[in-house]
Coordinates of C-alpha atoms and ligand atoms in Angstrom, one line a residue:
X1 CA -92.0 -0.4 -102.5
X2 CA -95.8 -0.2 -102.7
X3 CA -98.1 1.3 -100.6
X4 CA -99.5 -1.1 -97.7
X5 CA -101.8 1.6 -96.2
X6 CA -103.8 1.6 -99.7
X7 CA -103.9 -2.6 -100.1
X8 CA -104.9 -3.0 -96.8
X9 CA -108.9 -4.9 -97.1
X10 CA -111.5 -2.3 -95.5
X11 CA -112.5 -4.5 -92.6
X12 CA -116.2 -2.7 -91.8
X13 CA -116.8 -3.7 -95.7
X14 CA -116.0 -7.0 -94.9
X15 CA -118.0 -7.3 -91.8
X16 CA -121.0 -6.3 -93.7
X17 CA -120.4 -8.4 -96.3
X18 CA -120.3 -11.7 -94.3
X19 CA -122.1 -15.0 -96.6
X20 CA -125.2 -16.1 -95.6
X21 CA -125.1 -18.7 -92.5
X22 CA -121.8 -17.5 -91.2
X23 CA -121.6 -16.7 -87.7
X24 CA -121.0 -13.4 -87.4
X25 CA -118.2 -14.8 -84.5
X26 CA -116.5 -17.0 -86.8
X27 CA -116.6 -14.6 -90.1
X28 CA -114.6 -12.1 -87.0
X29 CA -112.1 -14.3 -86.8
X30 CA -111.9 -15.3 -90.8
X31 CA -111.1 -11.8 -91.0
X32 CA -108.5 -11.6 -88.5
X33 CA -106.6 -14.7 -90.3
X34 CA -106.3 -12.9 -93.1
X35 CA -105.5 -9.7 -91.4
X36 CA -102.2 -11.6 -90.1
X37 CA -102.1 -13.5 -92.7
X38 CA -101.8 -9.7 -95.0
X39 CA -99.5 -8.1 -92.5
X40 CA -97.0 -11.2 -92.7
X41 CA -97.2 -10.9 -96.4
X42 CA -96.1 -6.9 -96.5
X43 CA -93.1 -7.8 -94.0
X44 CA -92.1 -10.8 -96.3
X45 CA -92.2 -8.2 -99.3
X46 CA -90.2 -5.6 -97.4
X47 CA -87.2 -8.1 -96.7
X48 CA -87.3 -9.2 -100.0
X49 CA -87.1 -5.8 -101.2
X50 CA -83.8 -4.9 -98.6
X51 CA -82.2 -8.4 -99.4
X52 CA -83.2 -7.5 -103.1
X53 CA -81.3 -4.3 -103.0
X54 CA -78.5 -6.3 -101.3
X55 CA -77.6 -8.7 -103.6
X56 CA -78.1 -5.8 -106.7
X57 CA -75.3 -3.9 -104.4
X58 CA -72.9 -7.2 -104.3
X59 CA -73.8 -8.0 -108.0
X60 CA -72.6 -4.0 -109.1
X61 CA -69.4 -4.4 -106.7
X62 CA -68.1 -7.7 -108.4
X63 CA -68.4 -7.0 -111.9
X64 CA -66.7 -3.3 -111.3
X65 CA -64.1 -5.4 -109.7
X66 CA -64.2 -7.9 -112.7
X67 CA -64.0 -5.1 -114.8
X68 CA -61.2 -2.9 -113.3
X69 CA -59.2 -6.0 -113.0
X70 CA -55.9 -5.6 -116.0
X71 CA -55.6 -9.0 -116.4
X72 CA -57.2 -11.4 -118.6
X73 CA -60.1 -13.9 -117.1
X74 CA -62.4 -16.6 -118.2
X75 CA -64.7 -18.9 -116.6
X76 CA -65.0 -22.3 -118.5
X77 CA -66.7 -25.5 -117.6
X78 CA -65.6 -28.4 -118.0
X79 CA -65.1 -28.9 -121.6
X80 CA -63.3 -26.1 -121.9
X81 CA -66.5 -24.4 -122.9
X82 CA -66.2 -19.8 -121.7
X83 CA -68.9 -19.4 -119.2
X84 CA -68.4 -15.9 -118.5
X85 CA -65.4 -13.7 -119.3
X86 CA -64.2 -10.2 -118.4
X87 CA -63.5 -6.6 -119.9
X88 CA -60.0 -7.2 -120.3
X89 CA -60.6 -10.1 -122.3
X90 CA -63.1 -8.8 -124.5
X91 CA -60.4 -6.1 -125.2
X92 CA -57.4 -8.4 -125.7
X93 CA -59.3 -10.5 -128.1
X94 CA -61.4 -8.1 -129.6
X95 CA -64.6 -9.7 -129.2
X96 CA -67.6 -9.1 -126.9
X97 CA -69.0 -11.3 -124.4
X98 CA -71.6 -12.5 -126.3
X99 CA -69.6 -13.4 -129.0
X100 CA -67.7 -15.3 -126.7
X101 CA -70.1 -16.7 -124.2
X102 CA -70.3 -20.5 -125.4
X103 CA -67.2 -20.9 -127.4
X104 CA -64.0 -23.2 -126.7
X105 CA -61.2 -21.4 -124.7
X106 CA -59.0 -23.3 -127.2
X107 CA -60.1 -21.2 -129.8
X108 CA -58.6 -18.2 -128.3
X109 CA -55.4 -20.2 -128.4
X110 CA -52.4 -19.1 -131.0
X111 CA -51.4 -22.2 -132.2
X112 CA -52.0 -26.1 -132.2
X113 CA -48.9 -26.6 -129.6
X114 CA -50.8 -24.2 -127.2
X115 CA -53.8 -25.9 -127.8
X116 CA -52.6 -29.6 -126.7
X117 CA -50.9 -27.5 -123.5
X118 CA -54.2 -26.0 -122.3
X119 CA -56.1 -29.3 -123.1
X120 CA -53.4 -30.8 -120.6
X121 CA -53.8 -28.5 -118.3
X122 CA -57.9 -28.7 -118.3
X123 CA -57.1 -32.4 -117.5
X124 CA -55.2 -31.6 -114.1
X125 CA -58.1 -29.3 -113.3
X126 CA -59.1 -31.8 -110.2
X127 CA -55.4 -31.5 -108.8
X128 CA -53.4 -28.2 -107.9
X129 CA -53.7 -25.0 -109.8
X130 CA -51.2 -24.4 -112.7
X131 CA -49.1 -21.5 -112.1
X132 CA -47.4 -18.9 -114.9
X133 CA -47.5 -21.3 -117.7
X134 CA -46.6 -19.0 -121.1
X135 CA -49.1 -19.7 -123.6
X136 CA -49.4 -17.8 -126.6
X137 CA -53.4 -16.6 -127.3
X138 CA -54.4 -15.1 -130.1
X139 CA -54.9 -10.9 -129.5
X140 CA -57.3 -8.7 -131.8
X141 CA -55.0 -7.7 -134.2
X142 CA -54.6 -10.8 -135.3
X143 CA -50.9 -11.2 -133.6
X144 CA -49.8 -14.3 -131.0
X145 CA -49.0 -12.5 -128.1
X146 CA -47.4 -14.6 -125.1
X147 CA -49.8 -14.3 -122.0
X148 CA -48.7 -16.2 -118.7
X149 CA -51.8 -18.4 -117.5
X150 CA -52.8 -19.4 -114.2
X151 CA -56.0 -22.0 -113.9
X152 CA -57.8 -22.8 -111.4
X153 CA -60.3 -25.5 -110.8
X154 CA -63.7 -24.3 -110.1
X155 CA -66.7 -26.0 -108.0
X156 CA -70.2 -26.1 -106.5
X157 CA -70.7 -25.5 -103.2
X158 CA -70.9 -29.3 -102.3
X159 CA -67.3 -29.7 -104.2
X160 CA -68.8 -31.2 -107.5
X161 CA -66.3 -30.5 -110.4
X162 CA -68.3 -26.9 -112.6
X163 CA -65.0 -26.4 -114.6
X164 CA -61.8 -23.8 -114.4
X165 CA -61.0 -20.3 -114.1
X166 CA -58.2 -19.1 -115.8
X167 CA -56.5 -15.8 -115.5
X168 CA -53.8 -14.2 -117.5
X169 CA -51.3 -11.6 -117.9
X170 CA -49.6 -10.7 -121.1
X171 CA -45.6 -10.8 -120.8
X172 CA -44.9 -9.0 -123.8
X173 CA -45.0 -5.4 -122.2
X174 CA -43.3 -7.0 -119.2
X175 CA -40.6 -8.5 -121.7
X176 CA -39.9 -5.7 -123.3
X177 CA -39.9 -3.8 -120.9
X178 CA -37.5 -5.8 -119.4
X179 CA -35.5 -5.4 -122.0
X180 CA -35.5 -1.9 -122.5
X181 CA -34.2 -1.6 -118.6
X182 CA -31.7 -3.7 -119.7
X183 CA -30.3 -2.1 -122.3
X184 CA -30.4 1.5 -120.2
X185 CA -28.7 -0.6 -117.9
X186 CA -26.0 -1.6 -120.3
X187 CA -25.6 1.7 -122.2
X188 CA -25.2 3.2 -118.6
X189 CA -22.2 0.9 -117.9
X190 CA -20.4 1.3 -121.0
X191 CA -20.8 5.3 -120.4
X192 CA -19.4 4.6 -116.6
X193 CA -16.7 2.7 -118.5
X194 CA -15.9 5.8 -120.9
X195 CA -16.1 7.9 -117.6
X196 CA -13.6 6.4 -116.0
X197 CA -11.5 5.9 -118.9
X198 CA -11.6 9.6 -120.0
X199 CA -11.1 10.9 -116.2
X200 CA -7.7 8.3 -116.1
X201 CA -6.6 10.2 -119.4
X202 CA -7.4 13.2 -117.8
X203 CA -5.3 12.4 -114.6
X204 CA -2.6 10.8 -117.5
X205 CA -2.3 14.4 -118.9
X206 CA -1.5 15.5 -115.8
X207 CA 1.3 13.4 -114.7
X208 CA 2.6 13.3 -118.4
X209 CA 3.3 17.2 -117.7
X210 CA 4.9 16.4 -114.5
X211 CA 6.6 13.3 -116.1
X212 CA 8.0 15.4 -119.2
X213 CA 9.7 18.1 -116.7
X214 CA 11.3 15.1 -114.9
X215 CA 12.7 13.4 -118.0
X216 CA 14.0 16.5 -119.5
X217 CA 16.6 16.4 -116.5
X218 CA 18.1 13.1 -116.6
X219 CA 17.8 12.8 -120.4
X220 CA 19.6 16.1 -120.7
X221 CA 22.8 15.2 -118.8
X222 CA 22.7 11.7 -120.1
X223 CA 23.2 13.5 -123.2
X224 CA 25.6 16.2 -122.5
X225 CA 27.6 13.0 -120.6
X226 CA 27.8 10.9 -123.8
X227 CA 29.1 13.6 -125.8
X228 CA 31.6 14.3 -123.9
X229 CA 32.8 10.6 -123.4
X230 CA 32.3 10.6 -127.3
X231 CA 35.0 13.4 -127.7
X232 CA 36.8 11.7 -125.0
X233 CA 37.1 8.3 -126.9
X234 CA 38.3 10.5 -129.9
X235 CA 41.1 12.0 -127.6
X236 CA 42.2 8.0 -126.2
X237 CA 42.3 6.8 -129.3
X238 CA 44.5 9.2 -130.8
X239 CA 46.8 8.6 -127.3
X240 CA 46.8 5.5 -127.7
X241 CA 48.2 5.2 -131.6
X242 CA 50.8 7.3 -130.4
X243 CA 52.1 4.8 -127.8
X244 CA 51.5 2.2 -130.2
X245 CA 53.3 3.8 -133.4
X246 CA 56.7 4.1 -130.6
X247 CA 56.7 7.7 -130.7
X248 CA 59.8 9.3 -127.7
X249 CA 58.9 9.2 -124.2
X250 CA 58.6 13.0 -124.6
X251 CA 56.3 13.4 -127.7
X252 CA 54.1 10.9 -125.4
X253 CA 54.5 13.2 -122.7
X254 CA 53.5 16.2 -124.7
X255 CA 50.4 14.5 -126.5
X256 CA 49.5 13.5 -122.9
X257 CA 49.8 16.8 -121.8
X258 CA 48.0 18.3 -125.1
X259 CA 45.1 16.3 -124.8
X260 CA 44.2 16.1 -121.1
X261 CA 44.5 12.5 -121.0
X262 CA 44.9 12.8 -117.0
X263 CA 41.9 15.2 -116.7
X264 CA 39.7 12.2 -119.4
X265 CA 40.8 9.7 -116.7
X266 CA 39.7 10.9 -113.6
X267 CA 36.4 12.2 -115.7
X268 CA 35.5 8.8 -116.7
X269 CA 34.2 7.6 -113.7
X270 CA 31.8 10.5 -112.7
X271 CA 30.8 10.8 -116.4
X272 CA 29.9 6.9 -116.6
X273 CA 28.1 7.3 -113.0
X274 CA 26.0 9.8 -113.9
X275 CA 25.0 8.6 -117.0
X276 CA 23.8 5.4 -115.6
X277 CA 22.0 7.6 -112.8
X278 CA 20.1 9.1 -115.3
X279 CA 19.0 6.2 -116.7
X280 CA 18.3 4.8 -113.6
X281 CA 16.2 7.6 -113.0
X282 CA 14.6 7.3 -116.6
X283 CA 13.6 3.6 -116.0
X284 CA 12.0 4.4 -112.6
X285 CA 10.0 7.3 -114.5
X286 CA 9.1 4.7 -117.2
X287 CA 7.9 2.5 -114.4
X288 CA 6.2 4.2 -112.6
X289 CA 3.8 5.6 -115.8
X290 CA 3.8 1.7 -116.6
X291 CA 1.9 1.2 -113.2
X292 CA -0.4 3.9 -113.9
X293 CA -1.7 3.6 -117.6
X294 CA -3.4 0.3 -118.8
X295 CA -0.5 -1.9 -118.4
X296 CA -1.5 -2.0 -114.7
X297 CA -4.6 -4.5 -115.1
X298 CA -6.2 -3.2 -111.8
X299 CA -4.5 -6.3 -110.0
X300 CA -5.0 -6.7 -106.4
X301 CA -1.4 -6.7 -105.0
X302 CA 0.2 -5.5 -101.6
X303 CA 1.7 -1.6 -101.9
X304 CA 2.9 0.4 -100.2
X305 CA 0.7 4.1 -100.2
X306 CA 3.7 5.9 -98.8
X307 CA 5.4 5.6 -102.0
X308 CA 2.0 6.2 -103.9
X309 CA 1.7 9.4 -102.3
X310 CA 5.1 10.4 -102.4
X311 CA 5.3 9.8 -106.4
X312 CA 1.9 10.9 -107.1
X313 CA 3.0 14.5 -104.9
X314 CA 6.1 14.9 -107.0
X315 CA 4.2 14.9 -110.2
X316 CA 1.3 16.8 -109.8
X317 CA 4.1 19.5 -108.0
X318 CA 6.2 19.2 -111.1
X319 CA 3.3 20.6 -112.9
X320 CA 2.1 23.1 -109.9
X321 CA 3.3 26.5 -109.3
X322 CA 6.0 27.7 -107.3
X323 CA 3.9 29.4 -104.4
X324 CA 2.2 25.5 -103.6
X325 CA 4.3 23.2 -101.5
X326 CA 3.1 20.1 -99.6
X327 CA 4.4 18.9 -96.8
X328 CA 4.1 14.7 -96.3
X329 CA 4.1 13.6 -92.4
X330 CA 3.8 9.5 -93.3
X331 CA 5.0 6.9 -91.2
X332 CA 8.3 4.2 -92.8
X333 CA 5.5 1.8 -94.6
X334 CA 1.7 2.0 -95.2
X335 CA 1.2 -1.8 -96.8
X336 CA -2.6 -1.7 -98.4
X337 CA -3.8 -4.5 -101.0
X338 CA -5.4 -2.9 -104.2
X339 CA -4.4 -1.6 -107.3
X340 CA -1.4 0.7 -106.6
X341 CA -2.7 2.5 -110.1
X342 CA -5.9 3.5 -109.1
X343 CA -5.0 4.5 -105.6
X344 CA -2.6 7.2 -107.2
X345 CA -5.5 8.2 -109.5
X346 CA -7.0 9.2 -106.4
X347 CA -4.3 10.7 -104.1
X348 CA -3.3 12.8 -107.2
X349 CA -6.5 14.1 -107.9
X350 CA -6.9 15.1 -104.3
X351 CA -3.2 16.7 -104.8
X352 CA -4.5 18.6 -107.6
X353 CA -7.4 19.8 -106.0
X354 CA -5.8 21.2 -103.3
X355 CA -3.7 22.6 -105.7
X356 CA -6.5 24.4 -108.1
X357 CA -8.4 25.3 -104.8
X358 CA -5.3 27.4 -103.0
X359 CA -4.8 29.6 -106.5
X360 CA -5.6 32.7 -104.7
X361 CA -3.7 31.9 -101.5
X362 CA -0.1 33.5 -101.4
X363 CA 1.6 31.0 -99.6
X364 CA -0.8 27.8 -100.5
X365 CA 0.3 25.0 -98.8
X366 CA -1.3 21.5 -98.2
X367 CA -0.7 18.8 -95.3
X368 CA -0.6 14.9 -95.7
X369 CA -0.9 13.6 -92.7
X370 CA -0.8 9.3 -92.5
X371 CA -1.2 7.2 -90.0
X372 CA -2.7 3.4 -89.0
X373 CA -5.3 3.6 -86.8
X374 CA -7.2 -0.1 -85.5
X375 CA -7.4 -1.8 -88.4
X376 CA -7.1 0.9 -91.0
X377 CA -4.7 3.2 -92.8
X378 CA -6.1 7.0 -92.6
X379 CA -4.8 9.9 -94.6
X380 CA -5.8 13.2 -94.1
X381 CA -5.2 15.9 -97.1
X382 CA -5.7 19.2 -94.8
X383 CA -5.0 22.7 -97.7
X384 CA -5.0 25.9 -96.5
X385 CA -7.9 27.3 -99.6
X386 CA -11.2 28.6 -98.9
X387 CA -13.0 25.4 -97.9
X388 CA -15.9 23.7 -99.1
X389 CA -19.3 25.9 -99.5
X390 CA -21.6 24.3 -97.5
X391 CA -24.1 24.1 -100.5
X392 CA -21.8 22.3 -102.2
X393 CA -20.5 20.0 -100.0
X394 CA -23.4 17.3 -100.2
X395 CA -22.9 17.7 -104.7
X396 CA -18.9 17.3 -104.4
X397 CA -18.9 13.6 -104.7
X398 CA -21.5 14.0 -107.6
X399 CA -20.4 13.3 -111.0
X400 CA -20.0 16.3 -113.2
X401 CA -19.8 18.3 -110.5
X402 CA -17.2 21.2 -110.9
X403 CA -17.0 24.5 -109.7
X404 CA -14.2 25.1 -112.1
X405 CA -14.3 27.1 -115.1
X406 CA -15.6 25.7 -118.4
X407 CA -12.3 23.7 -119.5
X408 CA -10.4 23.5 -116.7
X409 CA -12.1 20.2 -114.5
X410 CA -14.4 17.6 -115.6
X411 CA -16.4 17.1 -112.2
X412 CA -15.7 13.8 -112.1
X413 CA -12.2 13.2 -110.2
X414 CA -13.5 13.0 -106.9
X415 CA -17.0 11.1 -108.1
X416 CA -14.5 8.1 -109.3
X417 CA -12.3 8.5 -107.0
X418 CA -15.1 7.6 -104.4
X419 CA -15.9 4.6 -106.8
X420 CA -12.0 3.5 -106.8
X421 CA -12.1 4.1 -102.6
X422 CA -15.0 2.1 -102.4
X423 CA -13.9 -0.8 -104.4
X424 CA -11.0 -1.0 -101.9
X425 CA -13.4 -1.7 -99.1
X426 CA -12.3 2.0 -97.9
X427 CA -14.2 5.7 -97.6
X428 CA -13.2 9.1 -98.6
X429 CA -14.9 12.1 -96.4
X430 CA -14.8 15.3 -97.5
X431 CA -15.3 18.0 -94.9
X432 CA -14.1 21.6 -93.3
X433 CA -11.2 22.0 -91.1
X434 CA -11.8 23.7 -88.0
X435 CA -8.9 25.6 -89.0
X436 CA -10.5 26.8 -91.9
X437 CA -9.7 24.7 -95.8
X438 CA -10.9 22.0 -96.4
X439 CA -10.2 18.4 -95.1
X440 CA -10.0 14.9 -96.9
X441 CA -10.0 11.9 -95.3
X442 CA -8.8 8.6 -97.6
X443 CA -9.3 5.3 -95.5
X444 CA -8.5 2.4 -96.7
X445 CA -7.8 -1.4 -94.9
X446 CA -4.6 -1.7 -93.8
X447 CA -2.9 -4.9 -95.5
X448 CA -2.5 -7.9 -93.1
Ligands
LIG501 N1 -9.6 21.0 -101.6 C1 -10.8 21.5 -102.1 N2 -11.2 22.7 -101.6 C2 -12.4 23.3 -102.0 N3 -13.2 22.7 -102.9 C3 -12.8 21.5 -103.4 C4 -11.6 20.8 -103.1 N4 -11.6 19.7 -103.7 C5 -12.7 19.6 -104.5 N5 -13.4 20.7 -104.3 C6 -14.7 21.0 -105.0 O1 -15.2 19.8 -105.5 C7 -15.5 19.9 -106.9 C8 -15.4 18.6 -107.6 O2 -14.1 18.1 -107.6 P1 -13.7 17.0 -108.6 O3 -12.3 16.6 -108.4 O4 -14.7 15.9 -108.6 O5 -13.8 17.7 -110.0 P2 -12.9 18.9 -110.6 O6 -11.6 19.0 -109.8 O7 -13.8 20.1 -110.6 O8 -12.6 18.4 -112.0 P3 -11.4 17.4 -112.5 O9 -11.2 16.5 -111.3 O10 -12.0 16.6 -113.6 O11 -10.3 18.2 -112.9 C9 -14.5 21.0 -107.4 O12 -14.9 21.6 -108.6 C10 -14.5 21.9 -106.2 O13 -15.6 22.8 -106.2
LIG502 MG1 -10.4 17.3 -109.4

């Protein structure tokens, strides 16, 4: 700002050098006009100055906000003719604003279709702003690159028609990396699907172990049965051409005698019987494994858990030591809707578990406790091991978590076994007894 003080006239000077003929009175007040008339002047020039600085301020603040802004924008008149553009532009395209300034915002267009869109959508200016539409604009490499466009129409401040304003955002990034999260997202579920497929094989070698122990026993006297009714046969047969060759009532006797025909006879039965026991028993082995591997296509059907737990107990105890028993305190029926595969998947790994967790205990022992309570069937898996560290008991349900030696446990039983649970609208809890070991709790809805 300039210095008033210094501009100000010397009023004595101007006194003195009052024209000839002029009142001294009136060349007073001539002076004092223009006094005011100075003083007005320096106060104009002062606001000017502020509002000056003002506008200077507001003109800096919205080109850094032009600037900073990431997406694309153009001011065109009417004709489609750039007014103004900003930074991101000039980077996108590769060409400064003054290369720009004056040319068509067509020309930044990709390709003739895009042209005749934007020209279509210059048309509507005068009606409601176009929104996203995915026009392909030319980048400074040379490449099309798809940019989502909004326009806007643009106008004075007594609403006469100055042109639009369009903004943009290039979708490409967004695309791919849309895609990108898609594929992760994919990859992930195939690996859940290899997850779950290695922990059932997992649970599979399990039971097989339990399944091959309870095979051997039927097959084995299924066998040792049928050989005997094959040397048997061999024994009738030869009776039997004796009777029919007309040998003496005594040499029948004898060969009767001889051969044990009596002792074959009242064998027969019991031999037969248990022979179709243990296939009996073979079949329901066979079944059951049936239920368990693939060929049980995760249906929802009515079961009932008691016999899930009472199977999935036998097998992982055919496999267990001696020293681990497990007592079952169920009620006649515990009817549940789910897939009767998947529930044992669960219950056995929790067997196991309790199993690998009691090792050191002399006398390990774990209690199943089930019962309905409201609307829900609840079953409790209480072993006598040392608990759950507390550090570990927020990991537990994590997948790959293991506290077991390198080999011996994958870390993820209980991890899908929480899946499985939650699938069937239920929970599993893990905690500590008050008693000391640690406590599971499967619920799951009771069937209707
Ligand atoms: N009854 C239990 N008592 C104490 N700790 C347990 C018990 N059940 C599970 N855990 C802890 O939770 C961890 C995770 O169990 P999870 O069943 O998920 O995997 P894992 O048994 O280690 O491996 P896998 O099930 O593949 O054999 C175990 O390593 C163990 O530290
Ligand atoms: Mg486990």
């Amino acid at each position: 700002m300039s210095n008033p003080e210094r501009l100000l006239p010397d009023s004595t000077a101007l006194l003195a050098a009052a024209p000839e003929g002029v009142g001294e009175g009136a060349w007073i007040d001539v002076i004092q006009k223009m006094d005011e008339v100075y003083s007005d002047l320096l106060q104009y020039e002062v606001a000017l100055e502020e509002k000056n600085a003002r506008l200077e301020e507001s003109q800096g603040f919205i080109l850094s906000v032009l600037t900073s802004i990431s997406d694309i924008l153009v001011v065109c008149d009417r004709g489609g003719r750039i007014e103004d553009v900003n930074r991101s532009l000039e980077v996108f395209t590769g060409r400064s604003l003054d290369e720009l300034r004056g040319s068509l915002f067509f020309d930044l267009l990709a390709d003739p279709a895009a042209v005749g869109v934007a020209k279509g959508l210059f048309a509507l200016r005068s009606d409601a702003p176009v929104h996203d539409c995915e026009l392909a604009l030319r980048a400074a490499d040379g490449s099309a690159v798809p940019v989502s466009l909004n326009c806007t129409p643009r106008y004075s401040s007594v609403g006469k028609s100055l042109g639009v304003v369009v903004t943009g955002r290039p979708v490409g990034e967004l695309r791919k990396a849309y895609s990108a999260l898609r594929q992760a997202h994919d990859d992930l579920k195939r690996t859940q699907q290899q997850l779950l497929h290695s922990e059932k094989m997992a649970s599979l070698g399990r039971l097989v172990a339990g399944v091959a122990h309870e095979l051997n026993n039927p097959i084995s006297f299924i066998l040792g049965n049928t050989h005997a009714l094959k040397r048997y046969a061999a024994r009738l047969g030869e009776y039997l051409a004796a009777v029919h060759s007309g040998e003496p009532p005594e040499a029948l006797l004898a060969l009767r005698e001889r051969l044990r025909i009596d002792r074959i006879l009242g064998d027969l039965d019991p031999l037969i019987e248990g022979t179709i026991e243990g296939a009996e028993r073979t079949r329901d082995i066979v079944d059951g494994l049936k239920r368990f591997s693939a060929l049980d296509r995760e249906e929802s059907v009515r079961f009932d858990l008691v016999t899930v737990v009472e199977r999935s107990v036998s097998w992982v105890c055919k496999a267990a030591p001696e020293r681990f028993t497990v007592t079952v305190t169920l009620p006649d029926s515990l009817p549940v809707i789910g897939s009767s595969g998947q529930i044992q998947q669960v219950v056995m790994n929790l067997v196991q578990n309790a199993c690998d967790a009691t090792a050191e205990q002399g006398a390990a022992r774990l209690e199943i406790a089930g019962v309905v309570e409201g609307a829900d069937v609840v079953l409790r898996f209480h072993d006598n091991g040392p608990g759950i560290e507390a550090r570990h008991l927020a990991h537990i349900f994590d997948p790959f978590f293991t506290t077991k030696p390198v080999g011996s446990g994958t870390g993820l039983g209980l991890s899908i076994s929480y899946g499985i649970v939650e699938r069937h609208g239920g929970k599993l809890l893990a905690a500590n007894h008050a008693d000391g070991g640690a406590e599971f709790v499967l619920r799951l809805p009771l069937a209707g």
